Coordinates of C-alpha atoms in Angstrom, one line a residue:
Chain A
M1 CA 11.3 -22.1 5.5
G2 CA 7.8 -22.6 4.1
A3 CA 6.8 -24.4 7.3
F4 CA 8.1 -21.5 9.4
I5 CA 6.2 -19.0 7.3
R6 CA 3.1 -21.1 7.6
T7 CA 3.5 -21.3 11.3
A8 CA 4.1 -17.5 11.5
V9 CA 0.9 -16.9 9.4
N10 CA -1.1 -19.2 11.6
T11 CA 0.2 -17.5 14.7
I12 CA -0.8 -14.1 13.3
K13 CA -4.3 -15.4 12.5
K14 CA -4.7 -16.5 16.1
N15 CA -4.2 -12.9 17.3
I16 CA -5.8 -11.2 14.4
T17 CA -7.3 -8.1 16.1
M18 CA -4.1 -7.0 17.8
N19 CA -2.1 -7.7 14.6
I20 CA -4.5 -5.7 12.5
I21 CA -4.2 -2.7 14.9
T22 CA -0.4 -3.0 14.8
T23 CA -0.5 -3.2 11.0
L24 CA -2.7 -0.1 10.8
Q25 CA -0.4 1.7 13.2
I26 CA 2.7 1.0 11.2
S27 CA 1.0 1.8 8.0
A28 CA 0.0 5.2 9.4
V29 CA 3.7 5.8 10.3
F30 CA 4.7 4.9 6.7
V31 CA 2.1 7.3 5.2
I32 CA 3.0 10.2 7.6
T33 CA 6.7 9.6 6.8
V34 CA 5.9 9.8 3.0
I35 CA 4.1 13.1 3.5
M36 CA 6.9 14.6 5.7
V37 CA 9.7 13.4 3.6
S38 CA 7.9 14.7 0.5
A39 CA 7.4 18.0 2.2
V40 CA 11.1 18.3 2.8
C41 CA 12.0 16.9 -0.7
V42 CA 9.8 19.3 -2.5
R43 CA 11.8 22.2 -1.1
Y44 CA 15.1 20.5 -1.9
R45 CA 13.8 19.6 -5.3
C46 CA 14.0 23.2 -6.3
Y47 CA 17.2 24.0 -4.5
T48 CA 19.4 20.9 -5.4
P49 CA 19.4 21.3 -9.3
F50 CA 21.2 24.7 -9.0
R51 CA 22.9 24.1 -5.7
D52 CA 26.4 24.6 -7.1
Y53 CA 25.3 28.0 -8.4
F54 CA 23.7 29.0 -5.2
E55 CA 26.8 28.0 -3.2
G56 CA 29.2 29.7 -5.4
N57 CA 30.5 33.2 -5.9
G58 CA 28.0 35.1 -8.1
L59 CA 24.7 36.9 -8.5
F60 CA 21.1 36.2 -8.9
C61 CA 19.5 38.7 -11.2
I62 CA 16.0 39.5 -12.5
F63 CA 15.8 41.0 -16.0
S64 CA 12.7 42.7 -17.2
V65 CA 12.0 43.2 -20.9
E66 CA 10.1 46.4 -20.1
A67 CA 13.0 47.8 -18.1
Y68 CA 15.6 47.5 -20.9
T69 CA 14.7 51.0 -21.7
G70 CA 11.9 53.4 -21.0
N71 CA 11.9 54.3 -24.6
I72 CA 9.5 52.3 -26.6
D73 CA 11.6 52.9 -29.7
K74 CA 14.5 51.2 -28.2
V75 CA 12.5 48.3 -26.7
Y76 CA 14.3 45.8 -28.9
D77 CA 17.8 46.6 -27.7
V78 CA 17.6 43.6 -25.5
I79 CA 20.4 41.1 -24.7
E80 CA 19.4 37.7 -25.9
D81 CA 22.6 35.7 -25.7
T82 CA 24.2 35.0 -22.4
N83 CA 27.6 35.1 -24.1
E84 CA 26.9 38.7 -25.1
L85 CA 26.0 39.5 -21.4
M86 CA 29.2 37.8 -20.3
S87 CA 31.2 40.1 -22.6
Y88 CA 30.0 43.2 -20.7
L89 CA 30.9 41.8 -17.2
H90 CA 34.0 41.2 -15.2
G91 CA 34.8 37.7 -16.6
P92 CA 32.0 35.5 -15.1
E93 CA 32.5 31.8 -15.6
K94 CA 28.9 31.0 -16.6
I95 CA 25.5 32.5 -17.0
V96 CA 22.3 30.6 -17.2
A97 CA 19.1 32.5 -18.0
C98 CA 15.5 32.4 -18.9
H99 CA 14.4 34.2 -22.0
H100 CA 11.2 36.1 -22.9
L101 CA 9.6 34.9 -26.2
S102 CA 7.5 37.4 -28.1
A103 CA 4.7 35.3 -29.5
Y104 CA 1.0 34.6 -29.7
A105 CA -1.0 31.6 -30.7
E106 CA -3.4 31.2 -33.6
V107 CA -6.4 29.1 -32.7
N108 CA -9.2 28.8 -35.3
D109 CA -7.8 31.9 -37.0
Q110 CA -8.2 33.8 -33.8
I111 CA -5.2 35.4 -32.1
C112 CA -4.8 34.1 -28.6
D113 CA -2.6 35.6 -25.9
I114 CA 0.1 33.3 -24.5
Q115 CA 3.1 33.7 -22.2
G116 CA 6.2 32.4 -23.8
L117 CA 9.5 31.5 -22.0
S118 CA 12.6 29.8 -23.3
Y119 CA 15.4 28.3 -21.3
D120 CA 19.1 27.8 -21.7
D121 CA 20.1 24.2 -22.2
E122 CA 21.5 24.0 -18.7
I123 CA 18.2 24.9 -17.1
I124 CA 16.4 22.3 -19.2
D125 CA 19.0 19.7 -18.3
R126 CA 19.1 20.5 -14.6
Y127 CA 15.5 21.0 -13.7
E128 CA 12.2 19.4 -14.8
P129 CA 9.0 20.8 -13.5
E130 CA 6.1 18.5 -12.6
L131 CA 4.1 17.5 -15.5
S132 CA 0.6 16.1 -15.5
S133 CA 1.3 14.3 -18.8
G134 CA 3.9 13.8 -21.5
R135 CA 7.6 14.7 -21.1
W136 CA 9.9 17.6 -20.6
I137 CA 11.4 19.5 -23.5
S138 CA 14.7 18.2 -24.8
T139 CA 17.8 20.0 -25.8
D140 CA 18.1 18.1 -29.0
K141 CA 18.8 20.6 -31.7
E142 CA 18.2 18.0 -34.4
A143 CA 14.5 17.5 -33.3
D144 CA 12.3 17.5 -36.4
M145 CA 9.9 20.0 -34.9
I146 CA 9.9 22.8 -32.3
E147 CA 8.9 21.3 -29.0
A148 CA 7.1 23.0 -26.2
V149 CA 5.6 22.2 -22.8
V150 CA 2.3 24.0 -22.2
S151 CA 0.4 24.8 -19.0
E152 CA -3.2 23.8 -18.4
N153 CA -5.3 25.6 -21.0
D154 CA -8.8 26.0 -22.4
Y155 CA -7.8 25.5 -26.0
G156 CA -7.8 21.7 -25.7
W157 CA -4.0 21.5 -26.3
N158 CA -2.7 18.1 -25.4
V159 CA 0.4 16.0 -25.7
G160 CA 1.1 15.2 -29.3
D161 CA -0.9 18.2 -30.7
I162 CA 0.7 20.4 -33.3
I163 CA -0.3 24.1 -32.7
Q164 CA 0.5 27.3 -34.6
I165 CA 2.5 29.9 -32.7
V166 CA 3.5 33.2 -34.3
M167 CA 6.9 34.2 -33.1
L168 CA 8.2 37.7 -33.4
N169 CA 11.6 39.3 -33.8
T170 CA 12.6 42.9 -34.5
E171 CA 11.8 42.7 -38.1
T172 CA 9.2 40.1 -38.8
S173 CA 6.8 37.6 -37.4
V174 CA 6.8 33.9 -38.5
K175 CA 4.1 31.4 -37.9
R176 CA 5.6 28.1 -36.8
D177 CA 4.3 24.6 -36.0
V178 CA 5.0 23.7 -32.4
K179 CA 4.6 20.2 -31.0
I180 CA 3.2 19.9 -27.5
V181 CA 5.3 17.3 -25.7
G182 CA 4.1 17.8 -22.2
I183 CA 1.5 19.5 -20.0
L184 CA 2.6 21.3 -16.9
K185 CA 0.9 20.4 -13.6
E186 CA -1.1 23.4 -12.3
N187 CA 0.8 25.5 -9.8
T188 CA 4.1 23.7 -10.5
K189 CA 7.2 25.8 -10.0
I190 CA 8.9 26.8 -13.2
P191 CA 12.2 28.8 -13.4
G192 CA 11.6 32.4 -14.4
L193 CA 8.9 35.0 -14.2
F194 CA 8.6 37.0 -11.1
S195 CA 8.1 35.5 -7.7
A196 CA 7.0 37.9 -4.9
R197 CA 9.7 38.7 -2.4
I198 CA 8.3 37.5 0.9
G199 CA 10.5 37.6 3.9
T200 CA 14.2 36.9 3.2
D201 CA 15.4 36.1 -0.4
T202 CA 15.8 32.4 -1.0
Y203 CA 16.2 30.1 -4.0
N204 CA 12.4 30.4 -4.4
L205 CA 13.1 33.7 -6.2
F206 CA 14.4 31.6 -9.1
Y207 CA 11.0 30.0 -9.5
Y208 CA 7.4 30.9 -10.1
P209 CA 4.3 28.7 -9.4
Y210 CA 2.4 29.0 -12.7
S211 CA -1.4 28.7 -12.4
Y212 CA -3.4 29.0 -15.6
E213 CA -6.5 29.6 -13.6
Y214 CA -4.8 32.7 -12.0
E215 CA -2.8 33.9 -15.0
G216 CA -5.6 33.5 -17.5
K217 CA -3.4 32.6 -20.4
P218 CA -1.4 29.5 -21.2
L219 CA 2.3 29.4 -20.7
L220 CA 4.6 27.7 -23.3
L221 CA 8.1 26.7 -22.4
F222 CA 10.7 26.2 -25.2
S223 CA 14.4 25.5 -25.6
Y224 CA 16.3 28.8 -26.3
S225 CA 18.9 27.0 -28.4
Q226 CA 16.3 25.3 -30.5
L227 CA 14.6 28.6 -31.3
A228 CA 17.8 30.5 -31.7
G229 CA 18.9 28.1 -34.5
L230 CA 15.8 28.8 -36.6
E231 CA 15.8 30.9 -39.7
N232 CA 14.4 34.3 -38.8
A233 CA 14.8 33.3 -35.2
P234 CA 12.4 34.9 -32.8
L235 CA 13.5 37.5 -30.2
Q236 CA 14.4 35.9 -26.9
G237 CA 15.6 38.6 -24.5
I238 CA 17.2 37.5 -21.2
Y239 CA 14.3 37.8 -18.9
S240 CA 13.5 37.2 -15.2
S241 CA 15.6 34.6 -13.4
T242 CA 19.3 34.7 -14.3
L243 CA 22.2 33.1 -12.5
I244 CA 25.7 34.5 -12.9
R245 CA 28.6 32.5 -11.5
Y246 CA 32.0 34.2 -11.0
D247 CA 35.4 32.7 -10.3
D248 CA 36.4 33.1 -6.6
S249 CA 39.1 35.4 -7.8
V250 CA 36.6 38.1 -8.9
S251 CA 36.3 40.6 -6.1
A252 CA 33.2 41.9 -4.5
E253 CA 33.9 45.3 -5.8
E254 CA 34.0 44.1 -9.4
I255 CA 30.8 42.2 -8.9
K256 CA 29.2 45.4 -7.5
Q257 CA 30.3 47.2 -10.6
D258 CA 28.7 44.6 -12.7
Q259 CA 25.5 45.0 -10.8
R260 CA 25.5 48.7 -11.5
L261 CA 26.1 48.1 -15.2
M262 CA 23.4 45.5 -15.5
S263 CA 20.9 47.9 -13.9
T264 CA 21.2 50.0 -17.1
M265 CA 20.7 46.9 -19.2
G266 CA 17.4 45.7 -18.0
C267 CA 18.3 44.1 -14.7
V268 CA 15.7 45.2 -12.1
F269 CA 17.0 43.2 -9.2
S270 CA 20.2 41.5 -8.2
T271 CA 21.5 39.9 -5.0
D272 CA 24.6 38.1 -3.9
L273 CA 24.3 34.4 -4.3
K274 CA 26.1 33.7 -1.0
E275 CA 23.4 35.7 0.9
L276 CA 20.7 33.9 -1.1
D277 CA 22.2 30.5 -0.3
K278 CA 22.5 31.3 3.4
N279 CA 18.9 32.3 3.5
S280 CA 18.0 29.2 1.4
K281 CA 19.7 26.8 3.7
D282 CA 18.1 28.4 6.8
Y283 CA 14.7 28.1 5.1
L284 CA 15.3 24.4 4.3
H285 CA 16.7 23.5 7.7
R286 CA 13.9 25.4 9.4
H287 CA 11.4 23.2 7.7
I288 CA 13.2 20.1 8.9
Y289 CA 13.4 21.5 12.4
D290 CA 9.7 22.1 12.3
L291 CA 9.1 18.5 11.4
L292 CA 11.6 17.1 13.9
P293 CA 9.3 17.1 16.9
I294 CA 6.7 15.2 14.9
I295 CA 9.3 12.6 13.7
I296 CA 10.5 12.2 17.3
V297 CA 7.0 11.7 18.6
L298 CA 6.3 9.2 15.9
L299 CA 9.4 7.2 16.6
I300 CA 8.6 7.1 20.3
L301 CA 5.1 5.9 19.5
V302 CA 6.5 3.2 17.2
V303 CA 9.0 2.1 19.8
V304 CA 6.5 1.9 22.6
S305 CA 3.8 0.2 20.6
S306 CA 6.3 -2.2 19.0
I307 CA 7.8 -3.3 22.2
S308 CA 4.5 -3.7 24.1
S309 CA 2.6 -5.4 21.3
S310 CA 5.5 -7.8 20.6
A311 CA 5.9 -8.5 24.3
L312 CA 2.2 -9.2 24.7
S313 CA 2.2 -11.4 21.6
T314 CA 5.3 -13.3 22.7
R315 CA 4.0 -13.9 26.2
K316 CA 0.8 -15.4 24.7
R317 CA 2.8 -17.5 22.3
L318 CA 5.5 -18.9 24.7
R319 CA 3.5 -22.0 25.5
D320 CA 3.0 -22.7 21.8
Y321 CA 6.7 -22.2 21.2
A322 CA 7.4 -24.8 24.0
I323 CA 5.1 -27.2 22.2
Y324 CA 6.9 -26.6 19.0
Y325 CA 10.1 -27.3 20.8
V326 CA 8.9 -30.6 22.3
T327 CA 7.7 -31.7 18.8
G328 CA 11.1 -31.1 17.2
L329 CA 11.9 -27.4 16.8
Q330 CA 15.0 -25.8 18.2
W331 CA 14.3 -23.1 20.8
R332 CA 16.1 -20.4 18.8
Q333 CA 14.0 -21.3 15.8
C334 CA 11.0 -20.0 17.7
I335 CA 12.7 -16.6 17.4
L336 CA 12.6 -17.1 13.6
I337 CA 8.8 -17.6 13.8
N338 CA 8.5 -14.5 15.9
L339 CA 10.7 -12.6 13.4
L340 CA 8.7 -13.8 10.5
Q341 CA 5.5 -12.5 12.2
S342 CA 7.1 -9.1 12.4
V343 CA 8.2 -9.3 8.8
I344 CA 4.7 -10.3 7.6
I345 CA 3.1 -7.5 9.6
I346 CA 5.4 -4.9 8.2
I347 CA 5.0 -6.1 4.6
S348 CA 1.2 -5.9 5.1
A349 CA 1.6 -2.4 6.5
F350 CA 3.9 -1.4 3.6
I351 CA 1.3 -2.6 1.0
L352 CA -1.5 -0.9 2.8
S353 CA 0.5 2.4 3.0
I354 CA 1.2 2.2 -0.7
V355 CA -2.5 1.9 -1.4
C356 CA -3.2 4.9 1.0
V357 CA -0.5 7.0 -0.7
A358 CA -1.8 6.2 -4.1
V359 CA -5.3 7.2 -3.0
L360 CA -3.9 10.5 -1.5
R361 CA -1.9 11.2 -4.7
Y362 CA -4.5 10.5 -7.3
T363 CA -7.6 12.0 -5.6
N364 CA -8.5 15.5 -4.6
L365 CA -6.8 14.8 -1.3
S366 CA -3.5 15.5 -3.1
D367 CA -4.4 19.2 -2.9
M368 CA -3.8 18.9 0.8
F369 CA -0.6 16.9 0.7
Y370 CA 2.3 16.9 -1.7
I371 CA 3.5 13.4 -2.4
S372 CA 6.7 12.6 -4.2
W373 CA 8.4 9.2 -4.8
N374 CA 12.1 9.3 -4.6
K375 CA 15.0 7.5 -3.1
Y376 CA 14.7 9.3 0.2
I377 CA 11.2 7.9 0.6
L378 CA 12.5 4.4 0.0
F379 CA 15.4 5.0 2.4
S380 CA 12.8 6.2 5.0
F381 CA 10.7 3.1 4.4
A382 CA 13.7 0.8 4.7
G383 CA 14.8 2.6 7.9
I384 CA 11.4 2.3 9.5
T385 CA 11.2 -1.4 8.5
V386 CA 14.6 -2.2 10.0
F387 CA 13.9 -0.1 13.1
Y388 CA 10.5 -1.8 13.7
I389 CA 11.9 -5.3 13.2
I390 CA 14.8 -4.6 15.6
I391 CA 12.6 -3.0 18.3
S392 CA 9.9 -5.6 18.0
M393 CA 12.4 -8.4 18.5
I394 CA 14.0 -7.0 21.7
M395 CA 11.3 -8.2 24.1
P396 CA 10.7 -11.6 22.4
L397 CA 14.5 -12.2 22.5
I398 CA 14.6 -11.3 26.2
M399 CA 11.5 -13.4 27.0
I400 CA 12.4 -16.4 25.0
F401 CA 16.0 -16.7 26.2
N402 CA 15.1 -16.1 29.8
V403 CA 13.0 -19.1 30.1
T404 CA 13.2 -22.8 29.0
P405 CA 10.5 -24.8 27.3
K406 CA 10.5 -27.2 30.3
Q407 CA 9.8 -24.3 32.7
I408 CA 6.9 -23.1 30.5
L409 CA 5.3 -26.6 30.1
T410 CA 5.7 -27.5 33.8
K411 CA 4.3 -24.2 35.1
Chain B
M1 CA 16.5 -49.0 23.3
I2 CA 17.0 -46.7 26.3
Q3 CA 19.9 -46.9 28.7
V4 CA 20.3 -44.7 31.7
K5 CA 23.6 -44.9 33.5
N6 CA 24.3 -43.1 36.8
I7 CA 22.3 -40.1 35.9
S8 CA 22.3 -37.2 38.4
K9 CA 20.6 -33.9 38.2
I10 CA 21.1 -31.0 40.6
Y11 CA 18.9 -27.9 40.5
N12 CA 20.5 -24.5 41.4
K13 CA 23.9 -26.2 41.3
G14 CA 26.5 -24.2 43.3
K15 CA 24.0 -22.1 45.1
S16 CA 22.9 -22.2 48.6
N17 CA 19.5 -23.7 47.6
A18 CA 21.0 -26.5 45.5
F19 CA 18.7 -29.5 45.3
Q20 CA 19.6 -33.0 44.1
A21 CA 16.5 -34.1 42.1
L22 CA 18.1 -37.3 40.7
D23 CA 20.9 -39.3 42.3
N24 CA 22.8 -41.9 40.4
I25 CA 19.8 -43.3 38.5
S26 CA 20.5 -46.4 36.3
F27 CA 18.1 -48.5 34.3
S28 CA 17.4 -49.7 30.8
V29 CA 14.3 -50.2 28.7
E30 CA 14.2 -52.7 25.9
K31 CA 12.4 -52.3 22.6
G32 CA 8.7 -53.0 22.9
E33 CA 8.5 -52.7 26.7
L34 CA 5.7 -51.0 28.5
V35 CA 7.3 -49.5 31.6
S36 CA 6.0 -47.3 34.3
I37 CA 8.0 -45.0 36.6
V38 CA 6.2 -44.4 39.8
G39 CA 6.8 -42.3 42.9
T40 CA 5.3 -39.7 45.1
S41 CA 5.1 -36.1 44.3
G42 CA 8.6 -34.6 44.2
A43 CA 10.3 -38.0 43.9
G44 CA 12.0 -36.9 40.6
K45 CA 10.0 -38.9 38.1
S46 CA 9.0 -36.0 36.0
T47 CA 12.6 -34.7 36.1
L48 CA 13.7 -38.1 34.8
L49 CA 11.1 -38.1 32.1
H50 CA 12.1 -34.6 30.9
I51 CA 15.7 -35.9 30.6
L52 CA 14.6 -38.9 28.7
A53 CA 12.5 -36.6 26.4
C54 CA 15.6 -34.4 25.7
I55 CA 13.9 -31.3 27.0
D56 CA 16.1 -31.1 30.1
N57 CA 19.8 -31.9 30.6
Y58 CA 21.6 -33.8 33.3
D59 CA 24.7 -33.1 35.3
A60 CA 26.4 -36.5 35.5
G61 CA 26.1 -40.0 34.0
E62 CA 25.1 -41.1 30.5
Y63 CA 21.8 -41.4 28.7
Y64 CA 21.6 -43.5 25.5
I65 CA 18.6 -43.7 23.2
D66 CA 18.9 -46.2 20.5
N67 CA 22.7 -46.3 21.2
V68 CA 23.1 -42.6 20.7
L69 CA 24.6 -40.8 23.7
I70 CA 22.6 -37.8 24.6
K71 CA 25.4 -35.6 25.9
N72 CA 27.2 -32.6 24.5
I73 CA 25.3 -32.8 21.2
S74 CA 24.1 -29.9 19.1
E75 CA 20.7 -28.3 19.5
K76 CA 19.9 -29.2 15.9
R77 CA 20.6 -32.9 16.6
L78 CA 18.6 -32.8 19.8
A79 CA 15.7 -31.3 17.9
E80 CA 15.9 -34.1 15.4
I81 CA 15.8 -36.7 18.1
R82 CA 12.8 -35.1 19.7
N83 CA 11.1 -35.0 16.4
M84 CA 11.9 -38.5 15.1
K85 CA 12.8 -40.7 18.0
I86 CA 10.6 -39.5 20.8
G87 CA 6.9 -39.0 21.2
L88 CA 5.9 -37.0 24.3
V89 CA 2.5 -37.0 25.9
M90 CA 1.9 -34.6 28.8
Q91 CA -0.6 -34.3 31.6
D92 CA -2.1 -31.1 30.3
F93 CA -2.1 -32.4 26.8
A94 CA 0.2 -29.6 25.5
L95 CA -2.0 -28.9 22.4
V96 CA -1.9 -25.5 20.7
D97 CA -5.4 -24.2 21.6
D98 CA -6.3 -22.4 18.4
F99 CA -5.2 -25.2 16.1
T100 CA -7.5 -28.0 15.0
A101 CA -6.7 -31.6 16.0
I102 CA -5.1 -32.3 12.7
Q103 CA -3.0 -29.2 12.8
N104 CA -1.7 -30.2 16.2
V105 CA -0.9 -33.7 15.0
M106 CA 0.9 -32.3 12.0
L107 CA 3.2 -30.2 14.2
P108 CA 6.1 -32.8 14.2
L109 CA 5.7 -33.2 10.5
D110 CA 5.6 -29.5 9.7
F111 CA 9.3 -29.0 9.9
S112 CA 10.2 -32.0 7.8
K113 CA 10.8 -31.9 4.1
E114 CA 7.9 -34.1 3.1
K115 CA 5.1 -33.0 0.8
R116 CA 2.2 -31.4 2.5
S117 CA -0.3 -33.9 1.1
D118 CA 1.8 -36.8 2.5
K119 CA 1.9 -35.1 5.9
K120 CA -1.8 -34.7 6.0
E121 CA -2.3 -38.4 5.2
K122 CA 0.1 -39.4 7.9
A123 CA -1.7 -37.1 10.4
M124 CA -5.1 -38.5 9.5
A125 CA -3.7 -42.1 9.8
A126 CA -2.5 -41.3 13.3
L127 CA -5.8 -39.7 14.3
R128 CA -7.6 -42.8 12.9
S129 CA -5.5 -45.1 15.0
V130 CA -6.6 -43.3 18.2
G131 CA -10.2 -43.0 17.0
M132 CA -10.1 -39.2 16.5
D133 CA -10.4 -39.0 12.7
K134 CA -13.9 -37.7 12.8
F135 CA -12.7 -34.8 15.0
A136 CA -9.8 -33.9 12.8
N137 CA -11.1 -30.4 12.0
N138 CA -12.3 -29.6 15.4
L139 CA -10.5 -26.9 17.4
S140 CA -8.5 -28.5 20.1
N141 CA -10.0 -26.2 22.7
K142 CA -13.4 -27.5 21.9
L143 CA -12.5 -31.2 22.6
S144 CA -13.1 -33.1 25.8
G145 CA -10.2 -34.1 28.0
G146 CA -10.2 -37.6 26.6
Q147 CA -10.3 -36.4 23.1
K148 CA -7.4 -34.0 23.7
Q149 CA -5.3 -36.7 25.2
R150 CA -6.0 -39.0 22.2
T151 CA -5.0 -36.1 19.9
A152 CA -1.8 -35.7 21.9
I153 CA -1.1 -39.4 21.6
A154 CA -1.7 -39.2 17.8
R155 CA 0.8 -36.4 17.6
A156 CA 3.3 -38.4 19.7
I157 CA 3.1 -41.4 17.2
V158 CA 2.7 -39.5 13.9
N159 CA 6.4 -39.8 13.1
D160 CA 6.6 -43.4 14.2
P161 CA 9.1 -42.7 17.0
D162 CA 11.3 -45.3 18.8
V163 CA 9.8 -44.5 22.2
I164 CA 6.7 -42.9 23.6
L165 CA 7.1 -41.0 26.9
A166 CA 4.0 -40.1 28.8
D167 CA 4.1 -37.8 31.8
E168 CA 1.0 -38.4 34.0
P169 CA -1.2 -38.9 30.9
T170 CA -4.3 -39.7 32.9
G171 CA -3.7 -37.1 35.6
A172 CA -6.3 -34.7 34.3
L173 CA -8.9 -37.3 33.3
D174 CA -11.8 -39.0 35.1
S175 CA -11.4 -42.7 35.8
K176 CA -13.4 -43.9 32.8
T177 CA -11.5 -41.7 30.4
A178 CA -8.2 -42.7 32.1
S179 CA -9.0 -46.4 31.4
E180 CA -9.7 -45.6 27.8
I181 CA -6.4 -43.9 27.5
M182 CA -4.6 -46.8 29.1
E183 CA -6.3 -49.1 26.7
L184 CA -4.9 -47.0 23.9
F185 CA -1.4 -47.2 25.3
K186 CA -1.7 -51.0 25.6
M187 CA -2.9 -51.2 22.0
L188 CA 0.2 -49.2 20.9
H189 CA 2.3 -51.5 23.0
N190 CA 0.8 -54.5 21.3
D191 CA 1.7 -52.9 18.0
G192 CA 5.4 -53.0 19.2
K193 CA 5.8 -49.5 20.6
T194 CA 8.2 -48.9 23.5
I195 CA 6.3 -46.9 26.1
I196 CA 7.4 -45.3 29.4
I197 CA 4.6 -43.9 31.6
V198 CA 5.4 -41.7 34.6
T199 CA 2.6 -41.8 37.1
H200 CA 1.9 -41.5 40.8
D201 CA -1.2 -43.8 40.3
K202 CA -0.3 -47.3 41.3
E203 CA -3.3 -48.7 39.5
I204 CA -2.1 -47.2 36.3
A205 CA 1.4 -48.5 37.0
A206 CA 0.1 -52.0 37.7
Q207 CA -1.1 -52.2 34.1
C208 CA 2.4 -52.0 32.8
E209 CA 4.9 -54.8 32.3
R210 CA 7.5 -53.4 34.6
I211 CA 7.5 -50.7 37.4
I212 CA 10.5 -48.6 38.3
E213 CA 9.9 -46.9 41.6
I214 CA 11.7 -43.7 42.5
S215 CA 11.9 -42.0 45.8
D216 CA 13.9 -38.9 46.7
G217 CA 15.7 -39.0 43.4
K218 CA 16.8 -42.7 43.7
I219 CA 15.5 -45.9 42.3
V220 CA 14.1 -48.0 45.1

């Protein structure tokens, strides 16, 4: 096999200009594929973790702390625990919610405004926002310290830092040590807060792209269960994104009754999940349909260029293959040399595309393109590789098996 | 060494333009002989040589090389025979243009299991025997006609084959260079090599020990 690889490499070197162009072409296809698949995946990334909720019978609700009551004296009559909310409704199966944390930070004895959110364990387990460093919060109730993930900030807070956060409940405020375990990437989507309703309602309502630069104050994300287990636990009212799942046996009328009830309990918006899911799927599929013409054009380009470049290359190499045959190779082994050339070219293109994607990802160009690495990218790469190898072997196979070495040498 | 018994070859068999290139050819070549096959253009001598070189098949008869019958054998076995038992020299030299002389000579060795350093030594030895060692690293498309043919002969002998077959080896050379190439073949013959040269040139043929004349696909 070493001899075949060496022969394939030598043959590639002989036609270096054309092979470099082919390599660049395939590499461009890889890079564009990464960008397109990433663009599709980023949308599914936010839909998939809660897909079973979206597809089920239920409601998406938005709770607002300010709307629990217009009376400032009763502002603390909030619902914290989802079990408590469930007790008011027509037997929902499950509720997952975000919670508002009344808190502020103390930095160098100065009071600093922060935005505090906590999540039910199920949200933490199902979805992890993009982090620029560190890790996501855990649902480990035995953790030795309160964990938080923080957004970009001007306080110099970094992974591993212990900061002082004053957390409030209805009666008291307690200063607590909080360990920063991760830093959110700027503009990453986090569950909760209030997304603007643009066009039809989709799963995007569940998320909010948090920008420290825009908001002006750092966001801290906590585990609801970790905070709820503390002595003098802080107040964590159900707030913003809330998903309520009902059994299929609960009727639409009963659900409407629950909607009316919750509107008196701080819920400022609610919508049927089935409608939300339909809109979500339309939104996701529309994106794929928008990309489909590009994918088709790319594939056509790959096919045409693969066939023509491999045909040209094989035609030039036929005489060499005849010489290899005369000196002791089997005619079909020349196919192997041709195949190895295609494999070497695609490996080179793959390496080059990895470098390009790394440059895109880790430089300012990443502001223009979202790049994610996941199994769908790998499947796409594998698909393109197999497709290219098959297409690039069609003409050589036809040409090599339609002629004999003797015919080539005696021409 | 080589036995040809009643070999026939028909091109486009079964079609309206069927053509009998060889008709019942029989001869043998002993080990160490220098034989020429002569004939006019279209007589069938190249067809015969291609059959002897195992790059073409035949329709009837039997062909033995070193007592091995070349009929209905696997592609793999045929490739081994071409690699180890036969050295082929062609009129247009059949060198890979962008390879150096030594790379061309190493081609028959490339697909064997020997160590690369041993292969290079063997190739250099072959080039040395034909006076081409100084041009080992020259690209073959930069060599003269005579140098190319010497390189082709070095490639033909690098695996120490049982027989060397040459198809019009001097056809593309001037008379002086042609003489040099024939001297080379005679030198190899003196070293014990079995050589069969196909030529239309009677002067070249006269320098061989035995002449087999072919006309219209038959031995005259």
